[in-house]
Tab-separated table of C-alpha atoms in Angstrom:
chain	number	residue	atom	x	y	z
A	1	LEU	CA	0.106	0.104	0.194
A	2	THR	CA	2.777	2.396	0.711
A	3	LEU	CA	4.296	1.621	-2.703
A	4	LEU	CA	1.224	2.175	-4.358
A	5	ALA	CA	1.164	5.611	-3.531
A	6	LEU	CA	4.540	6.405	-5.057
A	7	VAL	CA	4.658	4.389	-8.278
A	8	ASP	CA	3.784	5.444	-11.729
A	9	ARG	CA	2.147	1.989	-12.829
A	10	PRO	CA	1.079	-0.977	-10.143
A	11	GLU	CA	3.025	-3.081	-12.017
A	12	GLU	CA	6.161	-1.326	-10.862
A	13	ILE	CA	5.755	-3.705	-7.839
A	14	LEU	CA	6.299	-7.371	-8.023
A	15	ALA	CA	5.423	-9.364	-4.714
A	16	LEU	CA	6.259	-12.997	-4.594
A	17	THR	CA	5.324	-15.869	-2.109
A	18	PHE	CA	5.372	-19.544	-2.296
A	19	THR	CA	1.701	-20.551	-2.416
A	20	ARG	CA	-1.189	-19.678	-4.452
A	21	LYS	CA	-3.294	-19.541	-1.333
A	22	ALA	CA	-0.692	-17.035	0.064
A	23	ALA	CA	-0.448	-14.957	-3.204
A	24	GLY	CA	-4.479	-14.741	-3.258
A	25	GLU	CA	-4.789	-13.666	0.462
A	26	MET	CA	-2.237	-10.750	0.070
A	27	ARG	CA	-4.153	-9.350	-2.977
A	28	SER	CA	-7.124	-9.784	-1.133
A	29	ARG	CA	-6.042	-7.848	1.826
A	30	VAL	CA	-4.564	-5.030	-0.333
A	31	ILE	CA	-7.878	-4.620	-2.363
A	32	GLY	CA	-9.937	-5.203	0.721
A	33	ALA	CA	-8.189	-2.296	2.457
A	34	MET	CA	-8.709	-0.253	-0.449
A	35	GLN	CA	-12.392	-1.014	-0.582
A	36	LYS	CA	-12.750	-0.208	2.892
A	37	ALA	CA	-11.054	3.298	2.143
A	38	ALA	CA	-13.378	4.054	-0.717
A	39	CYS	CA	-16.368	3.305	1.637
A	40	GLY	CA	-15.164	5.613	4.358
A	41	HIS	CA	-14.600	2.889	6.756
A	42	VAL	CA	-13.943	4.299	10.188
A	43	PRO	CA	-11.238	1.581	11.790
A	44	ALA	CA	-11.253	0.994	15.580
A	45	ALA	CA	-7.748	-0.421	16.155
A	46	PRO	CA	-4.651	1.878	15.871
A	47	HIS	CA	-3.011	-0.671	13.469
A	48	GLU	CA	-5.967	-0.933	11.105
A	49	ALA	CA	-6.258	2.812	11.095
A	50	LYS	CA	-2.881	3.130	9.554
A	51	THR	CA	-3.892	0.387	7.095
A	52	ILE	CA	-6.473	2.576	6.101
A	53	SER	CA	-4.766	5.658	5.858
A	54	LEU	CA	-2.313	4.058	3.482
A	55	ALA	CA	-4.945	2.614	1.541
A	56	LYS	CA	-6.547	6.232	1.170
A	57	LYS	CA	-3.183	7.594	-0.076
A	58	ALA	CA	-2.841	4.362	-2.637
A	59	LEU	CA	-6.494	5.284	-3.930
A	60	GLU	CA	-5.488	8.893	-4.583
A	61	ARG	CA	-2.699	7.685	-6.786
A	62	ASP	CA	-4.979	5.411	-8.464
A	63	SER	CA	-7.567	8.325	-9.158
A	64	ALA	CA	-4.829	10.257	-10.493
A	65	LEU	CA	-3.210	8.023	-12.762
A	66	GLY	CA	-6.318	6.294	-14.090
A	67	TRP	CA	-5.490	2.890	-12.764
A	68	SER	CA	-8.785	1.479	-11.830
A	69	LEU	CA	-7.444	-0.976	-9.448
A	70	LEU	CA	-10.518	-1.955	-7.782
A	71	GLU	CA	-12.067	-2.785	-11.228
A	72	ASN	CA	-8.711	-4.357	-12.206
A	73	PRO	CA	-6.987	-6.098	-9.214
A	74	ASN	CA	-4.981	-8.204	-11.582
A	75	ARG	CA	-2.879	-5.351	-12.337
A	76	LEU	CA	-1.531	-6.083	-8.879
A	77	LYS	CA	1.787	-8.179	-9.520
A	78	VAL	CA	1.142	-10.612	-6.596
A	79	VAL	CA	2.240	-13.912	-7.674
A	80	THR	CA	3.989	-17.240	-6.583
A	81	ILE	CA	7.806	-17.536	-7.620
A	82	ASP	CA	6.868	-20.742	-9.834
A	83	SER	CA	4.067	-18.719	-11.343
A	84	PHE	CA	6.439	-15.738	-12.081
A	85	CYS	CA	9.122	-18.118	-13.451
A	86	ALA	CA	6.448	-19.611	-15.650
A	87	SER	CA	5.327	-16.129	-17.229
A	88	ILE	CA	8.950	-15.510	-18.023
A	89	VAL	CA	9.380	-18.615	-19.914
A	90	ARG	CA	6.159	-17.995	-21.467
A	91	GLN	CA	7.558	-14.821	-22.949
A	92	MET	CA	10.717	-16.367	-24.185
A	93	PRO	CA	9.968	-20.001	-25.210
A	94	VAL	CA	12.829	-20.560	-27.656
A	95	LEU	CA	15.665	-18.844	-25.622
A	96	SER	CA	14.284	-20.611	-22.303
A	97	GLY	CA	14.128	-24.237	-24.009
A	98	LEU	CA	10.522	-24.618	-22.879
A	99	GLY	CA	7.618	-24.604	-25.334
A	100	ARG	CA	4.275	-25.624	-24.391
A	101	TYR	CA	4.525	-27.431	-20.989
A	102	SER	CA	2.861	-28.995	-17.939
A	103	ILE	CA	4.081	-28.854	-14.405
A	104	VAL	CA	4.693	-32.628	-13.103
A	105	ASP	CA	4.341	-32.452	-8.862
A	106	GLU	CA	6.276	-36.097	-8.675
A	107	PRO	CA	9.054	-36.019	-11.021
A	108	ASP	CA	10.907	-38.934	-9.494
A	109	GLU	CA	9.837	-41.469	-12.226
A	110	PHE	CA	11.421	-39.098	-14.890
A	111	TYR	CA	14.623	-38.679	-12.822
A	112	ARG	CA	14.863	-42.694	-12.660
A	113	GLU	CA	14.070	-42.899	-16.450
A	114	ALA	CA	16.833	-40.659	-17.384
A	115	ALA	CA	18.906	-42.203	-15.140
A	116	GLU	CA	18.504	-45.512	-16.743
A	117	ARG	CA	18.785	-44.008	-20.161
A	118	THR	CA	22.373	-42.574	-19.132
A	119	ALA	CA	23.624	-46.138	-18.005
A	120	ALA	CA	22.265	-47.569	-21.072
A	121	LEU	CA	25.230	-45.848	-22.964
A	122	VAL	CA	27.814	-48.229	-21.331
A	123	GLU	CA	28.094	-49.895	-24.632
A	124	GLU	CA	28.583	-46.656	-26.760
A	125	GLU	CA	31.735	-45.717	-28.087
A	126	GLY	CA	33.561	-42.285	-27.171
A	127	SER	CA	33.620	-40.031	-24.598
A	128	ARG	CA	30.268	-40.814	-23.207
A	129	GLY	CA	30.749	-44.471	-22.970
A	130	ASP	CA	33.982	-43.860	-21.811
A	131	ALA	CA	32.580	-41.973	-18.626
A	132	LEU	CA	29.996	-44.721	-18.341
A	133	ARG	CA	32.467	-47.338	-17.920
A	134	LYS	CA	34.940	-45.636	-15.561
A	135	ALA	CA	32.161	-44.671	-13.241
A	136	LEU	CA	30.857	-48.115	-13.087
A	137	GLY	CA	34.402	-49.594	-12.441
A	138	HIS	CA	34.508	-47.421	-9.437
A	139	LEU	CA	31.051	-48.773	-8.215
A	140	GLY	CA	31.947	-52.380	-8.436
A	141	ASN	CA	30.064	-52.620	-12.064
A	142	SER	CA	26.571	-51.978	-10.139
A	143	VAL	CA	24.227	-50.168	-12.615
A	144	LYS	CA	21.452	-49.997	-9.841
A	145	GLY	CA	24.273	-48.057	-7.776
A	146	LEU	CA	24.786	-45.806	-10.308
A	147	VAL	CA	21.376	-44.955	-11.378
A	148	ASP	CA	20.333	-44.617	-7.556
A	149	ARG	CA	23.191	-41.691	-7.578
A	150	LEU	CA	22.180	-40.171	-10.593
A	151	VAL	CA	18.556	-39.986	-9.528
A	152	MET	CA	19.577	-38.183	-6.302
A	153	MET	CA	21.674	-35.858	-7.957
A	154	LEU	CA	18.922	-34.839	-10.870
A	155	ALA	CA	16.766	-34.066	-7.989
A	156	ARG	CA	18.884	-31.697	-6.732
A	157	ARG	CA	20.473	-30.275	-9.939
A	158	ASP	CA	19.884	-26.770	-9.223
A	159	GLN	CA	22.685	-27.325	-6.757
A	160	TRP	CA	25.057	-28.295	-9.032
A	161	LEU	CA	24.256	-27.453	-12.611
A	162	ARG	CA	25.409	-23.958	-12.431
A	163	HIS	CA	28.895	-24.964	-11.433
A	164	ILE	CA	29.119	-27.289	-14.398
A	165	GLN	CA	27.842	-24.817	-16.765
A	166	ARG	CA	30.457	-22.471	-15.634
A	167	GLY	CA	33.047	-24.685	-16.759
A	168	ALA	CA	34.331	-25.602	-13.341
A	169	ALA	CA	36.177	-29.222	-13.860
A	170	GLY	CA	39.411	-30.714	-12.765
A	171	PRO	CA	41.662	-29.096	-10.170
A	172	GLU	CA	39.118	-26.065	-10.116
A	173	LEU	CA	36.181	-28.560	-9.227
A	174	ARG	CA	38.274	-30.806	-6.630
A	175	ALA	CA	39.188	-27.287	-4.740
A	176	LEU	CA	35.599	-26.296	-4.570
A	177	LEU	CA	34.546	-29.452	-3.210
A	178	GLU	CA	37.065	-29.837	-0.839
A	179	GLY	CA	36.687	-26.405	0.558
A	180	SER	CA	33.196	-27.199	1.452
A	181	LEU	CA	34.106	-30.323	3.104
A	182	GLU	CA	36.766	-27.923	5.161
A	183	ARG	CA	33.836	-25.313	6.085
A	184	LEU	CA	31.903	-28.197	7.221
A	185	VAL	CA	34.012	-30.078	9.147
A	186	GLU	CA	35.468	-26.782	10.845
A	187	SER	CA	31.934	-25.835	11.445
A	188	GLU	CA	31.117	-28.696	13.249
A	189	LEU	CA	34.485	-28.705	15.100
A	190	ASP	CA	33.902	-25.420	16.510
A	191	ARG	CA	30.337	-26.767	18.125
A	192	ILE	CA	32.223	-29.519	19.396
A	193	SER	CA	35.076	-27.388	21.042
A	194	LYS	CA	32.296	-25.306	22.632
A	195	SER	CA	30.959	-28.207	24.441
A	196	PHE	CA	33.974	-28.612	26.460
A	197	PRO	CA	33.769	-26.910	30.007
A	198	PRO	CA	36.331	-24.302	31.151
A	199	GLY	CA	39.699	-26.103	31.923
A	200	ILE	CA	38.802	-29.480	30.970
A	201	ALA	CA	41.119	-29.406	28.235
A	202	GLY	CA	44.068	-28.637	30.293
A	203	ILE	CA	43.204	-31.325	32.512
A	204	ILE	CA	43.411	-34.158	29.542
A	205	ALA	CA	46.042	-32.808	27.722
A	206	PRO	CA	49.243	-34.384	30.096
A	207	TYR	CA	47.375	-37.547	30.016
A	208	ALA	CA	46.958	-37.453	26.265
A	209	GLN	CA	50.663	-36.772	25.899
A	210	TYR	CA	51.486	-39.432	27.924
A	211	ALA	CA	49.061	-41.968	26.014
A	212	ALA	CA	50.463	-40.965	22.808
A	213	SER	CA	54.162	-41.618	23.760
A	214	ASN	CA	53.020	-45.288	24.482
A	215	ILE	CA	50.859	-45.753	21.368
A	216	GLU	CA	53.095	-48.714	19.334
A	217	ASN	CA	50.644	-48.410	16.240
A	218	PRO	CA	51.310	-45.356	14.154
A	219	GLY	CA	47.906	-45.523	12.522
A	220	CYS	CA	46.036	-45.259	15.892
A	221	PRO	CA	44.424	-41.775	16.135
A	222	ILE	CA	45.746	-41.260	19.972
A	223	ALA	CA	49.263	-41.289	18.635
A	224	SER	CA	48.518	-37.694	16.883
A	225	LEU	CA	48.165	-36.355	20.521
A	226	ALA	CA	51.990	-35.952	21.089
A	227	GLU	CA	51.919	-32.588	21.441
A	228	LEU	CA	48.408	-31.632	22.948
A	229	ASP	CA	48.603	-29.074	25.238
A	230	GLY	CA	44.988	-28.013	25.379
A	231	LEU	CA	41.933	-28.192	22.977
A	232	PRO	CA	42.924	-28.962	19.162
A	233	PRO	CA	42.140	-25.914	16.969
A	234	SER	CA	38.725	-25.995	15.053
A	235	GLU	CA	40.575	-26.407	11.846
A	236	ALA	CA	40.161	-29.117	9.169
A	237	SER	CA	44.064	-29.577	9.335
A	238	ALA	CA	43.422	-30.625	13.253
A	239	LEU	CA	40.686	-33.287	12.343
A	240	ALA	CA	43.574	-36.265	13.258
A	241	GLN	CA	43.900	-34.755	16.485
A	242	TRP	CA	39.846	-34.642	17.474
A	243	GLN	CA	39.816	-37.930	16.170
A	244	GLY	CA	42.608	-38.867	18.670
A	245	LEU	CA	40.495	-37.204	21.395
A	246	ARG	CA	37.431	-38.826	20.686
A	247	GLU	CA	39.421	-42.383	20.736
A	248	LEU	CA	41.138	-41.525	24.072
A	249	LEU	CA	38.083	-40.643	25.777
A	250	LEU	CA	34.947	-42.748	24.181
A	251	THR	CA	34.482	-46.204	23.034
A	252	ASN	CA	33.600	-47.119	19.407
A	253	LYS	CA	29.738	-46.954	20.504
A	254	ASN	CA	30.649	-43.231	21.447
A	255	GLU	CA	30.333	-43.848	25.175
A	256	LEU	CA	32.568	-42.792	27.896
A	257	ARG	CA	35.374	-45.613	28.407
A	258	LYS	CA	35.176	-46.883	31.806
A	259	GLN	CA	38.532	-48.434	31.312
A	260	VAL	CA	41.778	-47.966	29.617
A	261	ASN	CA	44.731	-50.082	28.363
A	262	LYS	CA	47.775	-50.561	26.285
A	263	ASP	CA	45.746	-49.983	22.801
A	264	THR	CA	44.867	-46.831	24.442
A	265	GLY	CA	48.219	-45.562	25.659
A	266	PHE	CA	47.936	-47.015	29.059
A	267	PRO	CA	49.809	-50.330	29.497
A	268	ALA	CA	49.918	-52.432	32.622
A	269	GLY	CA	53.115	-51.661	35.058
A	270	LYS	CA	53.918	-50.527	38.269
A	271	GLY	CA	54.798	-47.106	39.916
A	272	ASP	CA	54.417	-43.962	37.257
A	273	ALA	CA	52.228	-46.259	34.696
A	274	ALA	CA	50.235	-47.636	37.334
A	275	ASP	CA	49.687	-44.165	38.562
A	276	ARG	CA	48.930	-42.750	35.322
A	277	LYS	CA	46.429	-45.423	34.516
A	278	ARG	CA	44.536	-45.265	38.031
A	279	GLU	CA	44.608	-41.545	37.703
A	280	PHE	CA	43.081	-41.134	34.210
A	281	GLN	CA	40.251	-43.974	34.875
A	282	GLU	CA	39.084	-41.844	37.827
A	283	LEU	CA	39.165	-38.582	35.579
A	284	LEU	CA	37.062	-40.602	33.174
A	285	LEU	CA	34.637	-41.679	35.797
A	286	SER	CA	34.002	-37.783	36.900
A	287	PHE	CA	33.532	-36.852	33.296
A	288	ASP	CA	30.187	-39.033	33.549
A	289	LYS	CA	27.910	-35.616	34.361
A	290	PHE	CA	29.324	-33.955	31.179
A	291	VAL	CA	26.774	-35.478	28.760
A	292	ASP	CA	27.028	-32.577	26.442
A	293	LEU	CA	30.622	-33.156	25.813
A	294	ILE	CA	30.361	-36.981	25.449
A	295	LYS	CA	27.537	-36.479	22.587
A	296	ALA	CA	29.347	-33.517	21.006
A	297	LEU	CA	32.656	-35.375	20.896
A	298	GLY	CA	30.849	-38.646	19.711
A	299	ARG	CA	30.268	-36.405	16.396
A	300	VAL	CA	33.634	-36.526	15.534
A	301	SER	CA	33.356	-39.935	14.030
A	302	LEU	CA	30.854	-38.873	11.656
A	303	LEU	CA	33.224	-36.377	10.039
A	304	PRO	CA	34.592	-36.862	6.552
A	305	GLU	CA	38.199	-36.280	5.591
A	306	PRO	CA	38.583	-32.847	4.234
A	307	LYS	CA	40.710	-34.373	1.204
A	308	PHE	CA	39.816	-36.542	-1.436
A	309	THR	CA	42.083	-39.596	-1.643
A	310	GLU	CA	43.581	-39.905	-5.626
A	311	ASP	CA	40.997	-42.915	-5.628
A	312	GLU	CA	38.127	-41.145	-4.571
A	313	TRP	CA	38.519	-38.009	-6.676
A	314	GLU	CA	38.825	-40.366	-9.806
A	315	ALA	CA	35.339	-42.105	-8.894
A	316	LEU	CA	33.657	-38.591	-8.069
A	317	GLU	CA	35.107	-36.707	-11.079
A	318	ALA	CA	33.784	-39.964	-13.403
A	319	ILE	CA	30.080	-39.552	-11.788
A	320	ILE	CA	30.641	-35.672	-12.348
A	321	SER	CA	31.255	-35.998	-16.032
A	322	LEU	CA	27.923	-38.195	-16.302
A	323	LEU	CA	25.776	-35.255	-14.811
A	324	PRO	CA	25.393	-33.203	-17.888
A	325	ILE	CA	24.636	-36.327	-19.760
A	326	ALA	CA	22.142	-37.445	-17.380
A	327	GLU	CA	20.411	-33.744	-17.497
A	328	GLU	CA	20.337	-33.831	-20.968
A	329	MET	CA	18.538	-37.217	-21.209
A	330	LEU	CA	16.030	-35.686	-18.241
A	331	SER	CA	15.234	-33.106	-20.695
A	332	GLY	CA	14.738	-35.213	-23.547
A	333	SER	CA	12.241	-37.612	-21.116
A	334	PHE	CA	10.342	-34.420	-19.722
A	335	GLY	CA	10.238	-32.959	-23.693
A	336	GLU	CA	8.519	-36.219	-25.073
A	337	GLN	CA	5.639	-35.607	-22.792
A	338	ALA	CA	5.580	-31.908	-22.742
A	339	LEU	CA	6.100	-31.994	-18.812
A	340	VAL	CA	8.796	-30.273	-16.604
A	341	ASP	CA	9.275	-30.086	-12.744
A	342	PHE	CA	9.556	-26.923	-10.965
A	343	GLN	CA	13.314	-26.603	-10.814
A	344	GLY	CA	13.238	-26.811	-14.842
A	345	VAL	CA	10.880	-23.853	-14.992
A	346	SER	CA	13.102	-21.878	-12.574
A	347	LEU	CA	15.938	-22.952	-14.538
A	348	ALA	CA	14.837	-22.189	-17.619
A	349	ALA	CA	13.436	-18.587	-16.578
A	350	LEU	CA	17.103	-17.945	-15.332
A	351	LYS	CA	18.014	-19.134	-18.757
A	352	ALA	CA	15.615	-16.440	-20.496
A	353	LEU	CA	17.093	-13.567	-18.610
A	354	GLY	CA	20.879	-14.073	-19.783
A	355	THR	CA	23.871	-13.219	-17.979
A	356	GLU	CA	25.193	-10.152	-16.317
A	357	GLU	CA	27.497	-9.494	-19.470
A	358	ALA	CA	24.741	-10.582	-21.967
A	359	PRO	CA	21.037	-9.938	-20.688
A	360	THR	CA	18.300	-10.432	-22.864
A	361	ASP	CA	15.901	-8.011	-23.987
A	362	LEU	CA	13.383	-9.386	-21.622
A	363	MET	CA	15.725	-8.654	-18.731
A	364	LEU	CA	16.309	-5.151	-20.099
A	365	SER	CA	12.505	-4.854	-20.119
A	366	LEU	CA	12.163	-5.960	-16.588
A	367	ASP	CA	14.787	-3.955	-15.601
A	368	LEU	CA	12.811	-0.860	-16.827
A	369	ARG	CA	9.572	-2.192	-15.372
A	370	LEU	CA	10.423	-3.516	-12.029
A	371	GLN	CA	11.210	-0.645	-9.333
A	372	HIS	CA	10.301	-2.586	-6.132
A	373	ILE	CA	10.401	-6.390	-5.444
A	374	LEU	CA	8.784	-8.075	-2.065
A	375	VAL	CA	9.356	-11.429	-1.107
A	376	ASP	CA	7.026	-13.446	1.336
A	377	GLU	CA	8.476	-16.572	3.300
A	378	TYR	CA	11.927	-16.150	2.230
A	379	GLN	CA	13.389	-18.884	4.581
A	380	ASP	CA	11.904	-21.143	1.966
A	381	THR	CA	14.059	-19.949	-0.869
A	382	SER	CA	16.278	-22.266	-3.095
A	383	GLY	CA	19.742	-21.498	-4.702
A	384	THR	CA	17.878	-20.885	-8.145
A	385	GLN	CA	15.371	-18.420	-6.758
A	386	LEU	CA	18.244	-16.414	-5.175
A	387	SER	CA	19.827	-16.619	-8.346
A	388	LEU	CA	16.680	-15.039	-10.031
A	389	LEU	CA	16.418	-12.052	-7.358
A	390	GLU	CA	19.960	-11.561	-8.169
A	391	ALA	CA	19.096	-11.274	-12.122
A	392	LEU	CA	16.484	-9.163	-11.314
A	393	THR	CA	18.229	-6.464	-8.944
A	394	ARG	CA	21.429	-6.854	-11.484
A	395	GLY	CA	22.550	-3.160	-11.802
A	396	TRP	CA	20.385	-1.612	-8.653
A	397	SER	CA	22.352	0.867	-6.634
A	398	GLU	CA	21.891	2.693	-3.354
A	399	GLY	CA	20.032	5.758	-3.607
A	400	ASP	CA	18.193	4.886	-6.879
A	401	GLY	CA	14.734	4.564	-5.670
A	402	ARG	CA	14.255	0.730	-6.085
A	403	THR	CA	13.665	-1.269	-3.139
A	404	LEU	CA	14.019	-4.638	-2.005
A	405	PHE	CA	11.950	-6.227	0.865
A	406	VAL	CA	12.251	-10.005	2.183
A	407	VAL	CA	10.476	-11.295	4.985
A	408	GLY	CA	10.694	-14.679	6.591
A	409	ASP	CA	11.452	-16.625	9.736
A	410	PRO	CA	14.088	-19.089	9.558
A	411	MET	CA	12.387	-20.957	12.613
A	412	GLN	CA	9.761	-22.432	10.312
A	413	SER	CA	11.906	-23.258	7.393
A	414	ILE	CA	9.445	-26.258	5.598
A	415	TYR	CA	10.469	-26.536	2.395
A	416	LEU	CA	13.762	-28.680	2.212
A	417	PHE	CA	12.089	-30.992	-0.333
A	418	ARG	CA	11.978	-28.077	-2.540
A	419	GLU	CA	15.822	-27.429	-2.076
A	420	ALA	CA	15.152	-24.680	0.174
A	421	GLU	CA	18.087	-23.614	2.179
A	422	VAL	CA	17.558	-21.662	5.448
A	423	GLY	CA	21.191	-20.822	5.212
A	424	LEU	CA	20.346	-18.240	2.109
A	425	PHE	CA	17.886	-16.308	4.570
A	426	LEU	CA	20.916	-15.829	7.142
A	427	ASP	CA	23.348	-14.958	4.470
A	428	ALA	CA	20.868	-12.337	2.976
A	429	ARG	CA	20.505	-10.943	6.584
A	430	SER	CA	23.928	-10.312	7.021
A	431	SER	CA	25.472	-9.606	3.673
A	432	GLY	CA	22.453	-8.863	1.160
A	433	ILE	CA	21.159	-10.312	-2.120
A	434	GLY	CA	23.271	-9.805	-5.357
A	435	THR	CA	24.517	-6.284	-5.185
A	436	VAL	CA	21.692	-4.972	-2.655
A	437	ARG	CA	22.500	-4.487	0.732
A	438	LEU	CA	19.591	-4.970	3.351
A	439	SER	CA	18.535	-3.391	6.826
A	440	PRO	CA	17.706	-6.366	9.091
A	441	LEU	CA	14.636	-5.954	11.732
A	442	THR	CA	13.723	-8.651	13.946
A	443	LEU	CA	10.386	-8.771	14.921
A	444	ILE	CA	9.836	-10.085	18.437
A	445	ARG	CA	5.912	-9.128	19.384
A	446	ASN	CA	3.489	-11.563	19.425
A	447	PHE	CA	0.083	-10.495	18.848
A	448	ARG	CA	-1.477	-13.910	18.436
A	449	SER	CA	-1.295	-15.774	21.740
A	450	GLU	CA	-1.519	-14.813	25.260
A	451	GLU	CA	1.734	-14.234	27.824
A	452	GLY	CA	1.051	-17.475	29.226
A	453	VAL	CA	1.383	-19.458	25.886
A	454	VAL	CA	4.133	-17.404	24.666
A	455	SER	CA	6.445	-17.653	27.953
A	456	TRP	CA	5.697	-21.423	27.794
A	457	VAL	CA	6.929	-21.666	24.123
A	458	ASN	CA	9.759	-19.523	24.979
A	459	GLY	CA	10.974	-22.213	27.911
A	460	THR	CA	10.185	-24.952	25.979
A	461	LEU	CA	11.049	-25.004	22.459
A	462	SER	CA	14.360	-22.678	22.671
A	463	GLY	CA	16.138	-26.010	23.352
A	464	ALA	CA	15.305	-27.498	20.060
A	465	PHE	CA	17.374	-25.326	18.060
A	466	GLN	CA	21.288	-24.802	17.661
A	467	PRO	CA	22.694	-22.259	20.360
A	468	LYS	CA	24.304	-20.387	17.525
A	469	GLU	CA	23.140	-19.955	13.859
A	470	ASP	CA	25.350	-21.234	11.210
A	471	GLN	CA	24.943	-19.880	7.845
A	472	PHE	CA	26.629	-22.942	5.969
A	473	THR	CA	25.096	-25.677	7.722
A	474	GLY	CA	21.864	-23.588	8.214
A	475	ALA	CA	21.637	-23.956	11.819
A	476	VAL	CA	19.037	-21.523	13.478
A	477	GLU	CA	18.818	-20.359	16.755
A	478	TYR	CA	15.623	-19.726	18.660
A	479	SER	CA	14.086	-16.192	18.599
A	480	PRO	CA	12.024	-15.500	21.577
A	481	SER	CA	8.912	-13.537	21.499
A	482	GLU	CA	7.243	-10.994	23.694
A	483	ALA	CA	3.650	-11.394	24.496
A	484	VAL	CA	1.345	-8.159	23.695
A	485	ARG	CA	-1.651	-9.952	25.362
A	486	GLU	CA	-1.572	-10.375	28.676
A	487	SER	CA	-2.646	-13.676	30.124
A	488	ALA	CA	-6.449	-14.574	30.779
A	489	GLY	CA	-5.719	-17.008	33.218
A	490	GLY	CA	-5.261	-19.705	30.929
A	491	ARG	CA	-2.370	-22.306	31.039
A	492	VAL	CA	-0.513	-24.710	28.882
A	493	GLU	CA	-1.298	-28.696	29.152
A	494	ILE	CA	0.077	-31.518	27.885
A	495	THR	CA	-1.917	-34.695	27.501
A	496	LEU	CA	-0.297	-37.665	26.817
A	497	PHE	CA	-2.155	-40.368	24.788
A	498	ASN	CA	-1.403	-43.934	24.795
A	499	GLY	CA	-2.974	-45.999	22.090
A	500	ARG	CA	-4.302	-46.077	18.690
A	501	ASP	CA	-6.940	-43.539	18.827
């Protein structure tokens, strides 16, 4: 409503959301407010008074410029992201690569058909057949294993296709993937290190050094603790030390050790050896109360090595070389039945807009028309949708009058099955979107529930979230609410039902 009082045409505003229901509700609320303003409605609540005041200004602009929005509400560009992408594709059917089509909601059978067609090239001469045979060789000649992997990758092609289309290959692609592994490892090690109570690492260190000096098997992780003088750093290069610390303190089942022996660096003996063994076992017994530490340290066993071995990379590179072939097969499989999945429409829309260096006529036209973009439920944005927003805001600069507004709640990201990445929300808040910097606002007032419910939710559910947010892993911390409505004597009760009904 605020923007409608400023623009020359309502089409200069684009409002994007995720569901048709939400888009319909948004449009009806805007038109409803303008209808009330036109009828002279006198609001009772302060927030409604503000809405009606803004609606009056929008009506004045409507009247001055002859929009007739109340008679033509479809001039409001309030649409789902999918339908906006579809409109772009319809305007550029040749360049986007999509002609007439329907969207398939459950595309798994097409992914499998494309993967099987790819696998069928194994007898073919040339580079495609060579890539197939190489990949199968690394998978024990399991066609099913290869097909399953390709199906999984096709379902997530918006995450890797842009890298392959940019020509990332060989050393560059390996560095990119290993860099992601390193970030994953370091992010997790940082969380694990924070679970150690103050001073504990310094107590463990002398025993760790002693144990390392007694390890005869150089392949034992404990051998890496010879120079440990505190907690290992939260760096990928220190993963071996973390693995050694886990091995020293926990069993293979990630439970706290009760006993140590020569395999863990505490051989049987008399004098100093006996004293060291007894002291460390007593120390282990005292760690029983550090439940969070034990649980966190157990996660070290799940962390991957941050570097590929040559065999691993050769296998991975072989499978990667098949991805564009599988994607081509998928396009053919969809095209035969004039169908496409949601990812296909989004990717085609991006293609229709061109690149920053070579924008299409449609992109240039949209750049002239769009002045303001509003995005709802941004916590459910995918990488492809982010690329779309980046394309639509190319060339925007501070003070040029154009605005980008996104709203979302990372605590309620629910569209992981549509490749939503809540980390994109966290990144937008700190770094902006494309060239557009954003000013973050945190809304904390709860108008919906009374104080008793809000307090119970704050106290009970905060533990379901991570203690610290992490953009890379998408970890979200709890954001408490403040109740506007006072308690009316009600309270929260939990009833447990045991049975089928």
